[in-house]
């Protein structure tokens, strides 16, 4: 009798196919896209202001040369007068305040600057620069000056606009916020661009949102390295991140060294001689001897001579060339003996101190002169265009009444723990050292989670009611 087939043969359970594993790129891309989107939308206004003011500042060097040509330049002569005579002429014309520094004429057609501090009506953080013809000792004018680069009123005003919007210390938070997020936005943009298929990156033959996306991505890729550089160098002298960077450099013995100007002697007999005011810290007749001692140590133009701070201090003569190659050597000269009592060579700076100096000078457009300034203007213009294109893409992303639809939330839930935990730890460390990155990011995450929970509960309530 034939045997019936076993019923278990056809009814045996089938093996369940494992769920396809998602690649790291596919998991991280939505998270990066959401961060890039929200950071761009929320931080872009600050970046737009920083880029616009930075563009104006980069062009201010040439504008100053034209605007203040009478004060800055003179017809070249045959023989420059002693520096002491030039200072005496400046003090005769402007007896107010005290001589805080002297910048001898660095070129044949350049004036000498005598810098006065404590002048009534001049910002306490600024000096009054008196411009003297080195060949005739004729005073050609006076202007307020700010900073080690010798910024005159136009560049000083634009520098304040770029750095703090003329709002003082509190205004510096805007520029630090922009610098803190610029590298994050640039890095996210790079990751998104190279994560796209090659065919999706092209600009030619496209239109609408896709063309805008292509322009945004292409320009962003070319400018990304420059943006990261501007972000890093901008943070080095910011309020909070800058202080943390200084602390880190000091702990690594990479702080900028300082020159000792102490002599231990009493040079009170030099105070006030020849100035006509009795308030200067040093006699003009000393300046030629002091400058000659510095020249003997190899300090070429441009230099700045700083009088002694008190009776037991020396003159400080320091090079002030911020263009390549940097000239930052300095010496301290005893006013009694005319001998150099201390030297500081830029070649002896720690590596991080040199990199900081070069970075700041490149950021401000002085390191490579006109080429540097053109590069900065190109970066600023690129950032302005990227922001405009970014907002246009946000506009085009909307459908019907849903203007500027956001990127869907919840992407972080798909990130594996072995990637998510180290990433969160890295963000926490960066947030500590760069607080205007960490604090806004924490607020954004908290707000996003809260809004997500509210949306989830509303959806659940609607489903229950239905």
PDB file of N, CA, C and O in Angstrom, residues 367-436:
ATOM      1  N   UNK A 367      49.910  88.437   4.780  1.00  0.00           N
ATOM      2  CA  UNK A 367      51.028  87.518   4.625  1.00  0.00           C
ATOM      3  C   UNK A 367      51.585  87.514   3.203  1.00  0.00           C
ATOM      4  O   UNK A 367      52.805  87.551   3.011  1.00  0.00           O
ATOM      5  N   UNK A 368      50.720  87.467   2.201  1.00  0.00           N
ATOM      6  CA  UNK A 368      51.173  87.422   0.816  1.00  0.00           C
ATOM      7  C   UNK A 368      50.687  88.631   0.012  1.00  0.00           C
ATOM      8  O   UNK A 368      50.566  88.560  -1.206  1.00  0.00           O
ATOM      9  N   UNK A 369      50.409  89.711   0.710  1.00  0.00           N
ATOM     10  CA  UNK A 369      50.081  90.956   0.047  1.00  0.00           C
ATOM     11  C   UNK A 369      48.849  90.881  -0.839  1.00  0.00           C
ATOM     12  O   UNK A 369      47.814  90.311  -0.454  1.00  0.00           O
ATOM     13  N   UNK A 370      48.949  91.443  -2.041  1.00  0.00           N
ATOM     14  CA  UNK A 370      47.808  91.553  -2.939  1.00  0.00           C
ATOM     15  C   UNK A 370      47.238  90.189  -3.302  1.00  0.00           C
ATOM     16  O   UNK A 370      46.007  90.026  -3.380  1.00  0.00           O
ATOM     17  N   UNK A 371      48.103  89.194  -3.519  1.00  0.00           N
ATOM     18  CA  UNK A 371      47.623  87.849  -3.848  1.00  0.00           C
ATOM     19  C   UNK A 371      46.761  87.311  -2.713  1.00  0.00           C
ATOM     20  O   UNK A 371      45.695  86.714  -2.931  1.00  0.00           O
ATOM     21  N   UNK A 372      47.212  87.520  -1.480  1.00  0.00           N
ATOM     22  CA  UNK A 372      46.482  87.088  -0.289  1.00  0.00           C
ATOM     23  C   UNK A 372      45.111  87.761  -0.240  1.00  0.00           C
ATOM     24  O   UNK A 372      44.081  87.133   0.027  1.00  0.00           O
ATOM     25  N   UNK A 373      45.087  89.059  -0.505  1.00  0.00           N
ATOM     26  CA  UNK A 373      43.835  89.815  -0.424  1.00  0.00           C
ATOM     27  C   UNK A 373      42.856  89.381  -1.513  1.00  0.00           C
ATOM     28  O   UNK A 373      41.645  89.277  -1.272  1.00  0.00           O
ATOM     29  N   UNK A 374      43.356  89.100  -2.710  1.00  0.00           N
ATOM     30  CA  UNK A 374      42.483  88.621  -3.789  1.00  0.00           C
ATOM     31  C   UNK A 374      41.892  87.261  -3.434  1.00  0.00           C
ATOM     32  O   UNK A 374      40.707  86.995  -3.671  1.00  0.00           O
ATOM     33  N   UNK A 375      42.728  86.386  -2.846  1.00  0.00           N
ATOM     34  CA  UNK A 375      42.235  85.064  -2.432  1.00  0.00           C
ATOM     35  C   UNK A 375      41.142  85.194  -1.380  1.00  0.00           C
ATOM     36  O   UNK A 375      40.131  84.484  -1.424  1.00  0.00           O
ATOM     37  N   UNK A 376      41.331  86.103  -0.423  1.00  0.00           N
ATOM     38  CA  UNK A 376      40.314  86.311   0.605  1.00  0.00           C
ATOM     39  C   UNK A 376      39.016  86.844   0.006  1.00  0.00           C
ATOM     40  O   UNK A 376      37.917  86.420   0.389  1.00  0.00           O
ATOM     41  N   UNK A 377      39.137  87.772  -0.935  1.00  0.00           N
ATOM     42  CA  UNK A 377      37.937  88.306  -1.582  1.00  0.00           C
ATOM     43  C   UNK A 377      37.212  87.219  -2.373  1.00  0.00           C
ATOM     44  O   UNK A 377      35.978  87.176  -2.384  1.00  0.00           O
ATOM     45  N   UNK A 378      37.977  86.337  -3.022  1.00  0.00           N
ATOM     46  CA  UNK A 378      37.361  85.233  -3.774  1.00  0.00           C
ATOM     47  C   UNK A 378      36.624  84.284  -2.834  1.00  0.00           C
ATOM     48  O   UNK A 378      35.513  83.829  -3.131  1.00  0.00           O
ATOM     49  N   UNK A 379      37.225  83.982  -1.677  1.00  0.00           N
ATOM     50  CA  UNK A 379      36.570  83.115  -0.700  1.00  0.00           C
ATOM     51  C   UNK A 379      35.310  83.765  -0.148  1.00  0.00           C
ATOM     52  O   UNK A 379      34.275  83.110   0.015  1.00  0.00           O
ATOM     53  N   UNK A 380      35.395  85.060   0.150  1.00  0.00           N
ATOM     54  CA  UNK A 380      34.227  85.768   0.686  1.00  0.00           C
ATOM     55  C   UNK A 380      33.089  85.771  -0.333  1.00  0.00           C
ATOM     56  O   UNK A 380      31.926  85.517   0.004  1.00  0.00           O
ATOM     57  N   UNK A 381      33.427  86.044  -1.591  1.00  0.00           N
ATOM     58  CA  UNK A 381      32.405  86.058  -2.633  1.00  0.00           C
ATOM     59  C   UNK A 381      31.811  84.665  -2.832  1.00  0.00           C
ATOM     60  O   UNK A 381      30.594  84.511  -3.029  1.00  0.00           O
ATOM     61  N   UNK A 382      32.650  83.645  -2.765  1.00  0.00           N
ATOM     62  CA  UNK A 382      32.172  82.266  -2.895  1.00  0.00           C
ATOM     63  C   UNK A 382      31.188  81.931  -1.778  1.00  0.00           C
ATOM     64  O   UNK A 382      30.138  81.306  -2.026  1.00  0.00           O
ATOM     65  N   UNK A 383      31.511  82.340  -0.565  1.00  0.00           N
ATOM     66  CA  UNK A 383      30.626  82.048   0.564  1.00  0.00           C
ATOM     67  C   UNK A 383      29.286  82.768   0.415  1.00  0.00           C
ATOM     68  O   UNK A 383      28.231  82.202   0.724  1.00  0.00           O
ATOM     69  N   UNK A 384      29.321  83.998  -0.061  1.00  0.00           N
ATOM     70  CA  UNK A 384      28.073  84.735  -0.291  1.00  0.00           C
ATOM     71  C   UNK A 384      27.206  84.003  -1.320  1.00  0.00           C
ATOM     72  O   UNK A 384      25.995  83.820  -1.121  1.00  0.00           O
ATOM     73  N   UNK A 385      27.818  83.566  -2.427  1.00  0.00           N
ATOM     74  CA  UNK A 385      27.073  82.848  -3.453  1.00  0.00           C
ATOM     75  C   UNK A 385      26.514  81.526  -2.922  1.00  0.00           C
ATOM     76  O   UNK A 385      25.367  81.162  -3.207  1.00  0.00           O
ATOM     77  N   UNK A 386      27.303  80.805  -2.147  1.00  0.00           N
ATOM     78  CA  UNK A 386      26.858  79.526  -1.595  1.00  0.00           C
ATOM     79  C   UNK A 386      25.652  79.716  -0.681  1.00  0.00           C
ATOM     80  O   UNK A 386      24.721  78.898  -0.674  1.00  0.00           O
ATOM     81  N   UNK A 387      25.664  80.784   0.101  1.00  0.00           N
ATOM     82  CA  UNK A 387      24.536  81.043   0.997  1.00  0.00           C
ATOM     83  C   UNK A 387      23.278  81.372   0.189  1.00  0.00           C
ATOM     84  O   UNK A 387      22.184  80.877   0.483  1.00  0.00           O
ATOM     85  N   UNK A 388      23.425  82.197  -0.831  1.00  0.00           N
ATOM     86  CA  UNK A 388      22.280  82.549  -1.681  1.00  0.00           C
ATOM     87  C   UNK A 388      21.727  81.306  -2.368  1.00  0.00           C
ATOM     88  O   UNK A 388      20.505  81.067  -2.382  1.00  0.00           O
ATOM     89  N   UNK A 389      22.623  80.489  -2.929  1.00  0.00           N
ATOM     90  CA  UNK A 389      22.173  79.250  -3.568  1.00  0.00           C
ATOM     91  C   UNK A 389      21.537  78.303  -2.552  1.00  0.00           C
ATOM     92  O   UNK A 389      20.567  77.601  -2.856  1.00  0.00           O
ATOM     93  N   UNK A 390      22.093  78.265  -1.351  1.00  0.00           N
ATOM     94  CA  UNK A 390      21.542  77.382  -0.322  1.00  0.00           C
ATOM     95  C   UNK A 390      20.120  77.753   0.046  1.00  0.00           C
ATOM     96  O   UNK A 390      19.241  76.883   0.151  1.00  0.00           O
ATOM     97  N   UNK A 391      19.875  79.036   0.229  1.00  0.00           N
ATOM     98  CA  UNK A 391      18.512  79.463   0.540  1.00  0.00           C
ATOM     99  C   UNK A 391      17.567  79.236  -0.647  1.00  0.00           C
ATOM    100  O   UNK A 391      16.380  78.924  -0.461  1.00  0.00           O
ATOM    101  N   UNK A 392      18.099  79.392  -1.852  1.00  0.00           N
ATOM    102  CA  UNK A 392      17.262  79.118  -3.028  1.00  0.00           C
ATOM    103  C   UNK A 392      16.880  77.635  -3.078  1.00  0.00           C
ATOM    104  O   UNK A 392      15.732  77.297  -3.398  1.00  0.00           O
ATOM    105  N   UNK A 393      17.797  76.762  -2.765  1.00  0.00           N
ATOM    106  CA  UNK A 393      17.471  75.325  -2.751  1.00  0.00           C
ATOM    107  C   UNK A 393      16.425  75.023  -1.690  1.00  0.00           C
ATOM    108  O   UNK A 393      15.548  74.186  -1.876  1.00  0.00           O
ATOM    109  N   UNK A 394      16.526  75.710  -0.556  1.00  0.00           N
ATOM    110  CA  UNK A 394      15.538  75.528   0.507  1.00  0.00           C
ATOM    111  C   UNK A 394      14.152  75.950   0.008  1.00  0.00           C
ATOM    112  O   UNK A 394      13.153  75.290   0.247  1.00  0.00           O
ATOM    113  N   UNK A 395      14.111  77.078  -0.709  1.00  0.00           N
ATOM    114  CA  UNK A 395      12.854  77.559  -1.275  1.00  0.00           C
ATOM    115  C   UNK A 395      12.285  76.544  -2.271  1.00  0.00           C
ATOM    116  O   UNK A 395      11.104  76.201  -2.245  1.00  0.00           O
ATOM    117  N   UNK A 396      13.156  76.069  -3.183  1.00  0.00           N
ATOM    118  CA  UNK A 396      12.702  75.145  -4.215  1.00  0.00           C
ATOM    119  C   UNK A 396      12.342  73.780  -3.653  1.00  0.00           C
ATOM    120  O   UNK A 396      11.621  72.997  -4.302  1.00  0.00           O
ATOM    121  N   UNK A 397      12.841  73.464  -2.473  1.00  0.00           N
ATOM    122  CA  UNK A 397      12.549  72.166  -1.867  1.00  0.00           C
ATOM    123  C   UNK A 397      11.096  72.074  -1.421  1.00  0.00           C
ATOM    124  O   UNK A 397      10.515  71.005  -1.325  1.00  0.00           O
ATOM    125  N   UNK A 398      10.474  73.224  -1.132  1.00  0.00           N
ATOM    126  CA  UNK A 398       9.095  73.232  -0.658  1.00  0.00           C
ATOM    127  C   UNK A 398       8.119  72.782  -1.731  1.00  0.00           C
ATOM    128  O   UNK A 398       8.340  72.933  -2.927  1.00  0.00           O
ATOM    129  N   UNK A 399       7.023  72.237  -1.292  1.00  0.00           N
ATOM    130  CA  UNK A 399       5.959  71.818  -2.205  1.00  0.00           C
ATOM    131  C   UNK A 399       4.642  72.426  -1.708  1.00  0.00           C
ATOM    132  O   UNK A 399       4.315  72.314  -0.528  1.00  0.00           O
ATOM    133  N   UNK A 400       3.940  73.032  -2.619  1.00  0.00           N
ATOM    134  CA  UNK A 400       2.672  73.673  -2.272  1.00  0.00           C
ATOM    135  C   UNK A 400       2.894  74.667  -1.139  1.00  0.00           C
ATOM    136  O   UNK A 400       3.671  75.590  -1.259  1.00  0.00           O
ATOM    137  N   UNK A 401       2.241  74.431   0.005  1.00  0.00           N
ATOM    138  CA  UNK A 401       2.365  75.380   1.125  1.00  0.00           C
ATOM    139  C   UNK A 401       3.500  75.026   2.063  1.00  0.00           C
ATOM    140  O   UNK A 401       3.765  75.749   3.019  1.00  0.00           O
ATOM    141  N   UNK A 402       4.163  73.902   1.818  1.00  0.00           N
ATOM    142  CA  UNK A 402       5.250  73.461   2.710  1.00  0.00           C
ATOM    143  C   UNK A 402       6.548  74.122   2.284  1.00  0.00           C
ATOM    144  O   UNK A 402       7.419  73.496   1.695  1.00  0.00           O
ATOM    145  N   UNK A 403       6.659  75.429   2.564  1.00  0.00           N
ATOM    146  CA  UNK A 403       7.865  76.164   2.161  1.00  0.00           C
ATOM    147  C   UNK A 403       9.105  75.577   2.835  1.00  0.00           C
ATOM    148  O   UNK A 403       9.134  75.377   4.048  1.00  0.00           O
ATOM    149  N   UNK A 404      10.123  75.325   2.023  1.00  0.00           N
ATOM    150  CA  UNK A 404      11.402  74.894   2.569  1.00  0.00           C
ATOM    151  C   UNK A 404      11.293  73.671   3.457  1.00  0.00           C
ATOM    152  O   UNK A 404      11.663  73.696   4.624  1.00  0.00           O
ATOM    153  N   UNK A 405      10.740  72.591   2.946  1.00  0.00           N
ATOM    154  CA  UNK A 405      10.578  71.393   3.771  1.00  0.00           C
ATOM    155  C   UNK A 405      11.897  70.987   4.420  1.00  0.00           C
ATOM    156  O   UNK A 405      12.917  70.910   3.746  1.00  0.00           O
ATOM    157  N   UNK A 406      11.911  70.700   5.709  1.00  0.00           N
ATOM    158  CA  UNK A 406      13.145  70.258   6.367  1.00  0.00           C
ATOM    159  C   UNK A 406      13.473  68.814   6.015  1.00  0.00           C
ATOM    160  O   UNK A 406      12.635  68.077   5.484  1.00  0.00           O
ATOM    161  N   UNK A 407      14.689  68.438   6.314  1.00  0.00           N
ATOM    162  CA  UNK A 407      15.106  67.046   6.122  1.00  0.00           C
ATOM    163  C   UNK A 407      14.440  66.193   7.202  1.00  0.00           C
ATOM    164  O   UNK A 407      14.396  66.581   8.366  1.00  0.00           O
ATOM    165  N   UNK A 408      13.908  65.018   6.865  1.00  0.00           N
ATOM    166  CA  UNK A 408      13.232  64.178   7.872  1.00  0.00           C
ATOM    167  C   UNK A 408      14.147  63.870   9.050  1.00  0.00           C
ATOM    168  O   UNK A 408      15.343  63.658   8.899  1.00  0.00           O
ATOM    169  N   UNK A 409      13.561  63.866  10.250  1.00  0.00           N
ATOM    170  CA  UNK A 409      14.335  63.589  11.461  1.00  0.00           C
ATOM    171  C   UNK A 409      14.429  62.089  11.700  1.00  0.00           C
ATOM    172  O   UNK A 409      13.798  61.292  11.020  1.00  0.00           O
ATOM    173  N   UNK A 410      15.218  61.735  12.703  1.00  0.00           N
ATOM    174  CA  UNK A 410      15.351  60.327  13.092  1.00  0.00           C
ATOM    175  C   UNK A 410      16.521  59.609  12.456  1.00  0.00           C
ATOM    176  O   UNK A 410      16.696  58.408  12.664  1.00  0.00           O
ATOM    177  N   UNK A 411      17.362  60.335  11.687  1.00  0.00           N
ATOM    178  CA  UNK A 411      18.468  59.672  10.996  1.00  0.00           C
ATOM    179  C   UNK A 411      19.463  59.070  11.974  1.00  0.00           C
ATOM    180  O   UNK A 411      20.062  58.024  11.697  1.00  0.00           O
ATOM    181  N   UNK A 412      19.659  59.703  13.126  1.00  0.00           N
ATOM    182  CA  UNK A 412      20.663  59.214  14.087  1.00  0.00           C
ATOM    183  C   UNK A 412      20.295  57.845  14.645  1.00  0.00           C
ATOM    184  O   UNK A 412      21.169  57.098  15.110  1.00  0.00           O
ATOM    185  N   UNK A 413      18.993  57.497  14.624  1.00  0.00           N
ATOM    186  CA  UNK A 413      18.573  56.209  15.181  1.00  0.00           C
ATOM    187  C   UNK A 413      19.101  55.029  14.371  1.00  0.00           C
ATOM    188  O   UNK A 413      19.142  53.904  14.871  1.00  0.00           O
ATOM    189  N   UNK A 414      19.487  55.272  13.133  1.00  0.00           N
ATOM    190  CA  UNK A 414      19.979  54.189  12.278  1.00  0.00           C
ATOM    191  C   UNK A 414      21.501  54.055  12.299  1.00  0.00           C
ATOM    192  O   UNK A 414      22.052  53.174  11.645  1.00  0.00           O
ATOM    193  N   UNK A 415      22.170  54.947  13.043  1.00  0.00           N
ATOM    194  CA  UNK A 415      23.628  54.893  13.105  1.00  0.00           C
ATOM    195  C   UNK A 415      24.043  53.825  14.105  1.00  0.00           C
ATOM    196  O   UNK A 415      23.580  53.830  15.253  1.00  0.00           O
ATOM    197  N   UNK A 416      24.918  52.871  13.727  1.00  0.00           N
ATOM    198  CA  UNK A 416      25.349  51.819  14.646  1.00  0.00           C
ATOM    199  C   UNK A 416      26.055  52.401  15.864  1.00  0.00           C
ATOM    200  O   UNK A 416      26.735  53.426  15.770  1.00  0.00           O
ATOM    201  N   UNK A 417      25.919  51.752  17.040  1.00  0.00           N
ATOM    202  CA  UNK A 417      26.533  52.272  18.270  1.00  0.00           C
ATOM    203  C   UNK A 417      28.049  52.446  18.153  1.00  0.00           C
ATOM    204  O   UNK A 417      28.609  53.385  18.724  1.00  0.00           O
ATOM    205  N   UNK A 418      28.720  51.535  17.429  1.00  0.00           N
ATOM    206  CA  UNK A 418      30.175  51.630  17.316  1.00  0.00           C
ATOM    207  C   UNK A 418      30.623  52.878  16.566  1.00  0.00           C
ATOM    208  O   UNK A 418      31.787  53.279  16.635  1.00  0.00           O
ATOM    209  N   UNK A 419      29.704  53.502  15.834  1.00  0.00           N
ATOM    210  CA  UNK A 419      29.998  54.772  15.156  1.00  0.00           C
ATOM    211  C   UNK A 419      29.399  55.937  15.935  1.00  0.00           C
ATOM    212  O   UNK A 419      30.031  56.988  16.089  1.00  0.00           O
ATOM    213  N   UNK A 420      28.201  55.759  16.442  1.00  0.00           N
ATOM    214  CA  UNK A 420      27.499  56.848  17.124  1.00  0.00           C
ATOM    215  C   UNK A 420      28.204  57.275  18.408  1.00  0.00           C
ATOM    216  O   UNK A 420      28.362  58.476  18.665  1.00  0.00           O
ATOM    217  N   UNK A 421      28.653  56.319  19.219  1.00  0.00           N
ATOM    218  CA  UNK A 421      29.265  56.661  20.514  1.00  0.00           C
ATOM    219  C   UNK A 421      30.564  57.447  20.335  1.00  0.00           C
ATOM    220  O   UNK A 421      30.738  58.509  20.955  1.00  0.00           O
ATOM    221  N   UNK A 422      31.523  56.964  19.500  1.00  0.00           N
ATOM    222  CA  UNK A 422      32.730  57.787  19.295  1.00  0.00           C
ATOM    223  C   UNK A 422      32.413  59.155  18.688  1.00  0.00           C
ATOM    224  O   UNK A 422      33.060  60.153  19.026  1.00  0.00           O
ATOM    225  N   UNK A 423      31.412  59.195  17.811  1.00  0.00           N
ATOM    226  CA  UNK A 423      31.050  60.480  17.206  1.00  0.00           C
ATOM    227  C   UNK A 423      30.533  61.454  18.251  1.00  0.00           C
ATOM    228  O   UNK A 423      30.893  62.638  18.263  1.00  0.00           O
ATOM    229  N   UNK A 424      29.689  60.966  19.151  1.00  0.00           N
ATOM    230  CA  UNK A 424      29.168  61.819  20.216  1.00  0.00           C
ATOM    231  C   UNK A 424      30.284  62.282  21.153  1.00  0.00           C
ATOM    232  O   UNK A 424      30.282  63.435  21.608  1.00  0.00           O
ATOM    233  N   UNK A 425      31.239  61.377  21.437  1.00  0.00           N
ATOM    234  CA  UNK A 425      32.373  61.763  22.297  1.00  0.00           C
ATOM    235  C   UNK A 425      33.213  62.845  21.630  1.00  0.00           C
ATOM    236  O   UNK A 425      33.645  63.807  22.285  1.00  0.00           O
ATOM    237  N   UNK A 426      33.441  62.699  20.324  1.00  0.00           N
ATOM    238  CA  UNK A 426      34.209  63.714  19.591  1.00  0.00           C
ATOM    239  C   UNK A 426      33.494  65.056  19.596  1.00  0.00           C
ATOM    240  O   UNK A 426      34.109  66.110  19.811  1.00  0.00           O
ATOM    241  N   UNK A 427      32.175  65.023  19.375  1.00  0.00           N
ATOM    242  CA  UNK A 427      31.395  66.258  19.393  1.00  0.00           C
ATOM    243  C   UNK A 427      31.446  66.910  20.767  1.00  0.00           C
ATOM    244  O   UNK A 427      31.534  68.138  20.889  1.00  0.00           O
ATOM    245  N   UNK A 428      31.404  66.096  21.823  1.00  0.00           N
ATOM    246  CA  UNK A 428      31.455  66.647  23.176  1.00  0.00           C
ATOM    247  C   UNK A 428      32.782  67.353  23.440  1.00  0.00           C
ATOM    248  O   UNK A 428      32.819  68.442  24.032  1.00  0.00           O
ATOM    249  N   UNK A 429      33.883  66.732  22.997  1.00  0.00           N
ATOM    250  CA  UNK A 429      35.203  67.352  23.191  1.00  0.00           C
ATOM    251  C   UNK A 429      35.307  68.645  22.391  1.00  0.00           C
ATOM    252  O   UNK A 429      35.759  69.681  22.898  1.00  0.00           O
ATOM    253  N   UNK A 430      34.885  68.589  21.135  1.00  0.00           N
ATOM    254  CA  UNK A 430      34.918  69.799  20.305  1.00  0.00           C
ATOM    255  C   UNK A 430      34.025  70.882  20.886  1.00  0.00           C
ATOM    256  O   UNK A 430      34.376  72.065  20.885  1.00  0.00           O
ATOM    257  N   UNK A 431      32.871  70.484  21.396  1.00  0.00           N
ATOM    258  CA  UNK A 431      31.961  71.441  21.984  1.00  0.00           C
ATOM    259  C   UNK A 431      32.530  72.109  23.216  1.00  0.00           C
ATOM    260  O   UNK A 431      32.236  73.282  23.486  1.00  0.00           O
ATOM    261  N   UNK A 432      33.358  71.390  23.951  1.00  0.00           N
ATOM    262  CA  UNK A 432      33.990  71.973  25.142  1.00  0.00           C
ATOM    263  C   UNK A 432      35.028  73.025  24.738  1.00  0.00           C
ATOM    264  O   UNK A 432      35.075  74.117  25.318  1.00  0.00           O
ATOM    265  N   UNK A 433      35.856  72.691  23.762  1.00  0.00           N
ATOM    266  CA  UNK A 433      36.907  73.623  23.339  1.00  0.00           C
ATOM    267  C   UNK A 433      36.360  74.745  22.453  1.00  0.00           C
ATOM    268  O   UNK A 433      36.941  75.831  22.414  1.00  0.00           O
ATOM    269  N   UNK A 434      35.277  74.476  21.740  1.00  0.00           N
ATOM    270  CA  UNK A 434      34.660  75.488  20.877  1.00  0.00           C
ATOM    271  C   UNK A 434      33.211  75.647  21.329  1.00  0.00           C
ATOM    272  O   UNK A 434      32.285  75.111  20.718  1.00  0.00           O
ATOM    273  N   UNK A 435      32.975  76.383  22.410  1.00  0.00           N
ATOM    274  CA  UNK A 435      31.637  76.428  23.017  1.00  0.00           C
ATOM    275  C   UNK A 435      30.549  76.975  22.115  1.00  0.00           C
ATOM    276  O   UNK A 435      29.392  76.569  22.233  1.00  0.00           O
ATOM    277  N   UNK A 436      30.874  77.881  21.191  1.00  0.00           N
ATOM    278  CA  UNK A 436      29.829  78.393  20.304  1.00  0.00           C
ATOM    279  C   UNK A 436      29.513  77.436  19.171  1.00  0.00           C
ATOM    280  O   UNK A 436      28.668  77.727  18.322  1.00  0.00           O
TER     281      UNK A 436
END
